[in-house]
């Protein structure tokens, strides 16, 4: 009788251990399945975000057309993209690398800053070496255009921003325009007279040289508009 009781006890213990192990295995399996579902959801979300950015880039590219008779690149409803007339100069800015002064086709005074000179790739923080040039730009604005409205435009090339941390090229263009505006304000240009616009890659200057497309333009607005 005692032997039989011991046998039953041993069998019961073995069964409990077996059930416990089986439950543990099932819990681990459920955990792995949940992790797999979570990873799949993350991948689906990243894929959807990438596809949205690709569609946005394609839309930006398709919005750029070429005018006949040698016209510049334009966007629907706009005239030719106003380039800076390189024949116009100003003694204050003479010799500054990456800075072009002149008038655009709309007749507005425009100071163009080459982004490759003023910013590192994918960044919107001014290079220390670029601040000297902006000091001279600020001096020119305060001397000749005090009280006039300034439009600061950020332009990029169409290359996707990738892992730079920016949502898209519109955000990058806005970040660079903002950096220029804030620095000019720190040098005494009235911040209330300035506003920023990001054009991203919608108004390219060149089809073959993206370095010309990466720029920030400071425009003295006609009639204060």
PDB file of N, CA and C in Angstrom, residues 63-107:
ATOM      1  N   UNK A  63       6.341  68.647 -60.334  1.00  0.00           N
ATOM      2  CA  UNK A  63       5.837  70.022 -60.355  1.00  0.00           C
ATOM      3  C   UNK A  63       6.794  70.977 -61.039  1.00  0.00           C
ATOM      4  N   UNK A  64       8.029  70.523 -61.281  1.00  0.00           N
ATOM      5  CA  UNK A  64       9.021  71.369 -61.937  1.00  0.00           C
ATOM      6  C   UNK A  64       8.966  71.116 -63.432  1.00  0.00           C
ATOM      7  N   UNK A  65       8.743  72.167 -64.214  1.00  0.00           N
ATOM      8  CA  UNK A  65       8.685  72.051 -65.663  1.00  0.00           C
ATOM      9  C   UNK A  65       9.737  72.937 -66.280  1.00  0.00           C
ATOM     10  N   UNK A  66       9.968  72.751 -67.554  1.00  0.00           N
ATOM     11  CA  UNK A  66      10.949  73.569 -68.263  1.00  0.00           C
ATOM     12  C   UNK A  66      10.232  74.448 -69.261  1.00  0.00           C
ATOM     13  N   UNK A  67      10.489  75.732 -69.239  1.00  0.00           N
ATOM     14  CA  UNK A  67       9.847  76.647 -70.168  1.00  0.00           C
ATOM     15  C   UNK A  67      10.539  76.574 -71.512  1.00  0.00           C
ATOM     16  N   UNK A  68       9.822  76.825 -72.601  1.00  0.00           N
ATOM     17  CA  UNK A  68      10.445  76.826 -73.915  1.00  0.00           C
ATOM     18  C   UNK A  68      11.362  78.016 -74.085  1.00  0.00           C
ATOM     19  N   UNK A  69      12.052  78.016 -75.192  1.00  0.00           N
ATOM     20  CA  UNK A  69      12.933  79.126 -75.580  1.00  0.00           C
ATOM     21  C   UNK A  69      13.979  79.419 -74.534  1.00  0.00           C
ATOM     22  N   UNK A  70      14.494  78.362 -73.921  1.00  0.00           N
ATOM     23  CA  UNK A  70      15.621  78.536 -73.015  1.00  0.00           C
ATOM     24  C   UNK A  70      15.270  79.091 -71.666  1.00  0.00           C
ATOM     25  N   UNK A  71      13.986  79.091 -71.288  1.00  0.00           N
ATOM     26  CA  UNK A  71      13.605  79.624 -69.984  1.00  0.00           C
ATOM     27  C   UNK A  71      14.126  78.759 -68.867  1.00  0.00           C
ATOM     28  N   UNK A  72      14.118  79.284 -67.659  1.00  0.00           N
ATOM     29  CA  UNK A  72      14.580  78.541 -66.498  1.00  0.00           C
ATOM     30  C   UNK A  72      13.509  77.605 -66.011  1.00  0.00           C
ATOM     31  N   UNK A  73      13.836  76.832 -64.976  1.00  0.00           N
ATOM     32  CA  UNK A  73      12.880  75.913 -64.394  1.00  0.00           C
ATOM     33  C   UNK A  73      11.800  76.699 -63.679  1.00  0.00           C
ATOM     34  N   UNK A  74      10.550  76.265 -63.850  1.00  0.00           N
ATOM     35  CA  UNK A  74       9.444  76.968 -63.226  1.00  0.00           C
ATOM     36  C   UNK A  74       8.521  75.990 -62.542  1.00  0.00           C
ATOM     37  N   UNK A  75       7.685  76.492 -61.677  1.00  0.00           N
ATOM     38  CA  UNK A  75       6.624  75.703 -61.082  1.00  0.00           C
ATOM     39  C   UNK A  75       5.315  76.219 -61.631  1.00  0.00           C
ATOM     40  N   UNK A  76       4.258  75.377 -61.648  1.00  0.00           N
ATOM     41  CA  UNK A  76       2.988  75.817 -62.221  1.00  0.00           C
ATOM     42  C   UNK A  76       2.504  77.104 -61.581  1.00  0.00           C
ATOM     43  N   UNK A  77       2.024  78.036 -62.429  1.00  0.00           N
ATOM     44  CA  UNK A  77       1.497  79.293 -61.926  1.00  0.00           C
ATOM     45  C   UNK A  77       2.556  80.318 -61.606  1.00  0.00           C
ATOM     46  N   UNK A  78       3.818  80.019 -61.893  1.00  0.00           N
ATOM     47  CA  UNK A  78       4.895  80.952 -61.581  1.00  0.00           C
ATOM     48  C   UNK A  78       5.638  81.325 -62.849  1.00  0.00           C
ATOM     49  N   UNK A  79       6.271  82.467 -62.835  1.00  0.00           N
ATOM     50  CA  UNK A  79       7.142  82.856 -63.935  1.00  0.00           C
ATOM     51  C   UNK A  79       8.476  82.162 -63.762  1.00  0.00           C
ATOM     52  N   UNK A  80       9.417  82.459 -64.643  1.00  0.00           N
ATOM     53  CA  UNK A  80      10.740  81.856 -64.524  1.00  0.00           C
ATOM     54  C   UNK A  80      11.301  82.075 -63.130  1.00  0.00           C
ATOM     55  N   UNK A  81      11.991  81.083 -62.612  1.00  0.00           N
ATOM     56  CA  UNK A  81      12.633  81.233 -61.312  1.00  0.00           C
ATOM     57  C   UNK A  81      13.619  82.381 -61.401  1.00  0.00           C
ATOM     58  N   UNK A  82      13.511  83.378 -60.540  1.00  0.00           N
ATOM     59  CA  UNK A  82      14.367  84.556 -60.653  1.00  0.00           C
ATOM     60  C   UNK A  82      15.792  84.290 -60.191  1.00  0.00           C
ATOM     61  N   UNK A  83      16.745  84.181 -61.105  1.00  0.00           N
ATOM     62  CA  UNK A  83      18.130  83.992 -60.683  1.00  0.00           C
ATOM     63  C   UNK A  83      18.780  85.318 -60.322  1.00  0.00           C
ATOM     64  N   UNK A  84      19.863  85.249 -59.571  1.00  0.00           N
ATOM     65  CA  UNK A  84      20.607  86.467 -59.254  1.00  0.00           C
ATOM     66  C   UNK A  84      21.402  86.900 -60.473  1.00  0.00           C
ATOM     67  N   UNK A  85      21.385  88.182 -60.767  1.00  0.00           N
ATOM     68  CA  UNK A  85      22.221  88.715 -61.834  1.00  0.00           C
ATOM     69  C   UNK A  85      23.632  88.886 -61.289  1.00  0.00           C
ATOM     70  N   UNK A  86      24.544  88.074 -61.773  1.00  0.00           N
ATOM     71  CA  UNK A  86      25.892  88.087 -61.211  1.00  0.00           C
ATOM     72  C   UNK A  86      26.688  89.322 -61.627  1.00  0.00           C
ATOM     73  N   UNK A  87      26.135  90.123 -62.540  1.00  0.00           N
ATOM     74  CA  UNK A  87      26.855  91.331 -62.952  1.00  0.00           C
ATOM     75  C   UNK A  87      26.782  92.410 -61.881  1.00  0.00           C
ATOM     76  N   UNK A  88      25.780  92.335 -61.019  1.00  0.00           N
ATOM     77  CA  UNK A  88      25.629  93.340 -59.967  1.00  0.00           C
ATOM     78  C   UNK A  88      26.490  92.962 -58.771  1.00  0.00           C
ATOM     79  N   UNK A  89      27.168  93.938 -58.200  1.00  0.00           N
ATOM     80  CA  UNK A  89      28.022  93.675 -57.043  1.00  0.00           C
ATOM     81  C   UNK A  89      27.810  94.763 -56.010  1.00  0.00           C
ATOM     82  N   UNK A  90      28.328  94.540 -54.816  1.00  0.00           N
ATOM     83  CA  UNK A  90      28.298  95.555 -53.775  1.00  0.00           C
ATOM     84  C   UNK A  90      29.627  95.507 -53.055  1.00  0.00           C
ATOM     85  N   UNK A  91      30.273  96.649 -52.847  1.00  0.00           N
ATOM     86  CA  UNK A  91      31.597  96.664 -52.211  1.00  0.00           C
ATOM     87  C   UNK A  91      31.614  95.995 -50.843  1.00  0.00           C
ATOM     88  N   UNK A  92      30.496  96.069 -50.134  1.00  0.00           N
ATOM     89  CA  UNK A  92      30.448  95.484 -48.795  1.00  0.00           C
ATOM     90  C   UNK A  92      30.674  93.979 -48.829  1.00  0.00           C
ATOM     91  N   UNK A  93      30.218  93.329 -49.910  1.00  0.00           N
ATOM     92  CA  UNK A  93      30.290  91.870 -49.999  1.00  0.00           C
ATOM     93  C   UNK A  93      31.382  91.388 -50.945  1.00  0.00           C
ATOM     94  N   UNK A  94      32.143  92.302 -51.502  1.00  0.00           N
ATOM     95  CA  UNK A  94      33.163  91.925 -52.478  1.00  0.00           C
ATOM     96  C   UNK A  94      34.172  90.956 -51.871  1.00  0.00           C
ATOM     97  N   UNK A  95      34.413  89.874 -52.593  1.00  0.00           N
ATOM     98  CA  UNK A  95      35.412  88.909 -52.162  1.00  0.00           C
ATOM     99  C   UNK A  95      34.918  87.854 -51.196  1.00  0.00           C
ATOM    100  N   UNK A  96      33.631  87.911 -50.800  1.00  0.00           N
ATOM    101  CA  UNK A  96      33.105  86.911 -49.879  1.00  0.00           C
ATOM    102  C   UNK A  96      32.725  85.647 -50.646  1.00  0.00           C
ATOM    103  N   UNK A  97      33.373  84.544 -50.303  1.00  0.00           N
ATOM    104  CA  UNK A  97      33.083  83.275 -50.968  1.00  0.00           C
ATOM    105  C   UNK A  97      31.665  82.824 -50.653  1.00  0.00           C
ATOM    106  N   UNK A  98      30.978  82.352 -51.688  1.00  0.00           N
ATOM    107  CA  UNK A  98      29.639  81.811 -51.493  1.00  0.00           C
ATOM    108  C   UNK A  98      28.543  82.843 -51.372  1.00  0.00           C
ATOM    109  N   UNK A  99      28.860  84.122 -51.611  1.00  0.00           N
ATOM    110  CA  UNK A  99      27.858  85.191 -51.508  1.00  0.00           C
ATOM    111  C   UNK A  99      27.739  85.893 -52.852  1.00  0.00           C
ATOM    112  N   UNK A 100      26.514  85.997 -53.357  1.00  0.00           N
ATOM    113  CA  UNK A 100      26.262  86.701 -54.610  1.00  0.00           C
ATOM    114  C   UNK A 100      25.207  87.767 -54.373  1.00  0.00           C
ATOM    115  N   UNK A 101      25.473  88.965 -54.857  1.00  0.00           N
ATOM    116  CA  UNK A 101      24.558  90.097 -54.661  1.00  0.00           C
ATOM    117  C   UNK A 101      24.057  90.563 -56.019  1.00  0.00           C
ATOM    118  N   UNK A 102      22.781  90.898 -56.104  1.00  0.00           N
ATOM    119  CA  UNK A 102      22.254  91.409 -57.363  1.00  0.00           C
ATOM    120  C   UNK A 102      20.758  91.600 -57.307  1.00  0.00           C
ATOM    121  N   UNK A 103      20.117  91.572 -58.465  1.00  0.00           N
ATOM    122  CA  UNK A 103      18.665  91.681 -58.553  1.00  0.00           C
ATOM    123  C   UNK A 103      18.120  90.483 -59.305  1.00  0.00           C
ATOM    124  N   UNK A 104      16.988  89.977 -58.857  1.00  0.00           N
ATOM    125  CA  UNK A 104      16.366  88.873 -59.573  1.00  0.00           C
ATOM    126  C   UNK A 104      15.476  89.418 -60.692  1.00  0.00           C
ATOM    127  N   UNK A 105      14.831  88.524 -61.413  1.00  0.00           N
ATOM    128  CA  UNK A 105      14.029  88.959 -62.558  1.00  0.00           C
ATOM    129  C   UNK A 105      12.802  89.753 -62.144  1.00  0.00           C
ATOM    130  N   UNK A 106      12.427  89.623 -60.886  1.00  0.00           N
ATOM    131  CA  UNK A 106      11.302  90.420 -60.388  1.00  0.00           C
ATOM    132  C   UNK A 106      11.739  91.826 -60.010  1.00  0.00           C
ATOM    133  N   UNK A 107      13.047  92.101 -60.167  1.00  0.00           N
ATOM    134  CA  UNK A 107      13.563  93.420 -59.842  1.00  0.00           C
ATOM    135  C   UNK A 107      13.848  93.627 -58.371  1.00  0.00           C
TER     136      UNK A 107
END
